[in-house]
Amino acid sequence: AAAMQRQWRKSASKVFGAAVTFASEPGDQMPEPTQASAADGNHEDQEEISRKHRDTLEAQACAELRAFLHNREGSALRAWLVHFDRNGDQTVSWYEFSKGLKALGYNGDARQLFDTLDRDRSGSLSLEEIDSASASIWAQFRCWAAKTFSGPEDMLRKFRLGPGAHAVAPAASSLQPNVLASPRQPSSEDVPPAPGDTVVTYSRFVKSLHMFGFPAGFEQLLFSSLAGGRHHLDIADLHWLEGEQKRQRRKEEAKKKVFQAQARHNRIKQDGLERLHAFKEFLKRKCGSYIRAWRTLLSPGPEGSMVLQKQQFMKVCAQMGWCRSVSLLWNELDRDNSGNITMDDLDFRSAEALARLHHLIVTTFGSASAAVHAMGGGSTGRIKQADFETTLQEHGFSKSTAKLLFRGLVKEPRKDGK
């Protein structure tokens, strides 16, 4: 702990220059841990201490930087717009950050400060990482302006017109006004726009915000940040609006594409379900049950498999005259993309009934031939439907399940019920 405390002081001094002092506390000089006690230390505890150390450094860096920006420009937002984010892309690279700090007269270790704030190691910083409150207000204002005005010229023209007869009362803001560093107050007086006047003064800015419904409480911060120390706004101060509108259009287009893709997926899914339902009805009409359809159509022959590959399925569908959206049908059957399907994929109830019958034969009778003999097959190997169903019901099968199995296992029903 003592070593970490000393390292924190050393790092903080590098970040914020030499003017950092710390008060000594009793117990500052802690004895060095022995080798045995260090070996017994918990690794997770060390990671937690390290994480808290990084959090402390970051919080200290943010606080010191905000205080520095407030001292130089009146607010972090104004410094961000005037010195850092000059191109309006809402992020600053190391080059932009170091250039802005140099213009502001920062004397500390700019590289160390940047690395401390850039916790995600993205190589860039956002206003959110420096001052989250200012970032929230700035994002709210940008979004409102992009939706309210068609562009910088439209915003400037409407601001110059002043409040109309039916002004909209300013809405209550969810943010706390005047909790940020207060920017320098504009001192020029508002006057009616002269012919050819292309600027907006502070009082016109405030009235226009209220007229168009922006939440009250942040007029001074926004005007001072946009004007950059001047007493009016002109068209050059509003060019960020074009970039914001492009970002919002891209966002809306992305949402639209996602919605369209989801709608297309839902349509394909619905088409697949409809094809599967029609296919199952086709099999039932042709064979009477899904079990018999599997044994006689999908996987015929004495060595019929309970697993069907895609190529086999396509071939079988062509042979029995089913040519409607076979690929779509396969995708609906092979939901796990395994490349094969089983009876479970075609009809779960039939597959479950077959599994129960198999378990009964193995555990109770020992073999299929023994089961046939026990059900009255004798030397002929043929079982009457009534004997088959009665035996299964005696072992816990329902009458409907026993009937389902008999109809599925018999290939060609005979008139004598065998």
GROMACS .gro file of N, CA and C in nm, residues 17 86 111 130 172 176 179 187 202 225 227-228 232 282 325 414:
model
   48
   17GLY      N    1   0.231   1.841  -1.357
   17GLY     CA    2   0.339   1.936  -1.335
   17GLY      C    3   0.394   1.925  -1.193
   86ARG      N    4  -1.164   2.098  -3.344
   86ARG     CA    5  -1.180   2.204  -3.443
   86ARG      C    6  -1.256   2.156  -3.567
  111ARG      N    7   0.146   1.387  -2.275
  111ARG     CA    8   0.138   1.247  -2.316
  111ARG      C    9   0.084   1.159  -2.204
  130ILE      N   10  -1.368   1.368  -2.059
  130ILE     CA   11  -1.312   1.483  -1.987
  130ILE      C   12  -1.415   1.546  -1.894
  172ALA      N   13  -3.866   2.219  -1.916
  172ALA     CA   14  -3.783   2.191  -1.800
  172ALA      C   15  -3.676   2.091  -1.838
  176GLN      N   16  -2.916   1.969  -1.440
  176GLN     CA   17  -2.913   2.079  -1.345
  176GLN      C   18  -2.841   2.197  -1.407
  179VAL      N   19  -2.451   2.418  -1.301
  179VAL     CA   20  -2.366   2.338  -1.213
  179VAL      C   21  -2.226   2.325  -1.270
  187SER      N   22  -2.115   4.072  -2.286
  187SER     CA   23  -2.149   4.204  -2.233
  187SER      C   24  -2.216   4.295  -2.334
  202TYR      N   25  -2.606   3.770  -2.782
  202TYR     CA   26  -2.641   3.680  -2.672
  202TYR      C   27  -2.790   3.683  -2.641
  225SER      N   28  -1.942   2.910  -2.542
  225SER     CA   29  -1.863   2.804  -2.605
  225SER      C   30  -1.864   2.817  -2.756
  227ALA      N   31  -1.937   3.098  -2.936
  227ALA     CA   32  -1.879   3.226  -2.979
  227ALA      C   33  -1.728   3.231  -2.959
  228GLY      N   34  -1.676   3.152  -2.866
  228GLY     CA   35  -1.532   3.148  -2.845
  228GLY      C   36  -1.473   3.278  -2.795
  232HIS      N   37  -2.082   3.771  -3.028
  232HIS     CA   38  -2.187   3.739  -3.124
  232HIS      C   39  -2.153   3.607  -3.193
  282PHE      N   40  -4.832  -3.244  -4.690
  282PHE     CA   41  -4.810  -3.327  -4.809
  282PHE      C   42  -4.770  -3.469  -4.768
  325SER      N   43  -3.947  -2.436  -5.332
  325SER     CA   44  -3.856  -2.374  -5.234
  325SER      C   45  -3.792  -2.480  -5.143
  414ARG      N   46  -5.296  -5.378  -4.379
  414ARG     CA   47  -5.378  -5.483  -4.437
  414ARG      C   48  -5.519  -5.476  -4.380
   0.00000   0.00000   0.00000
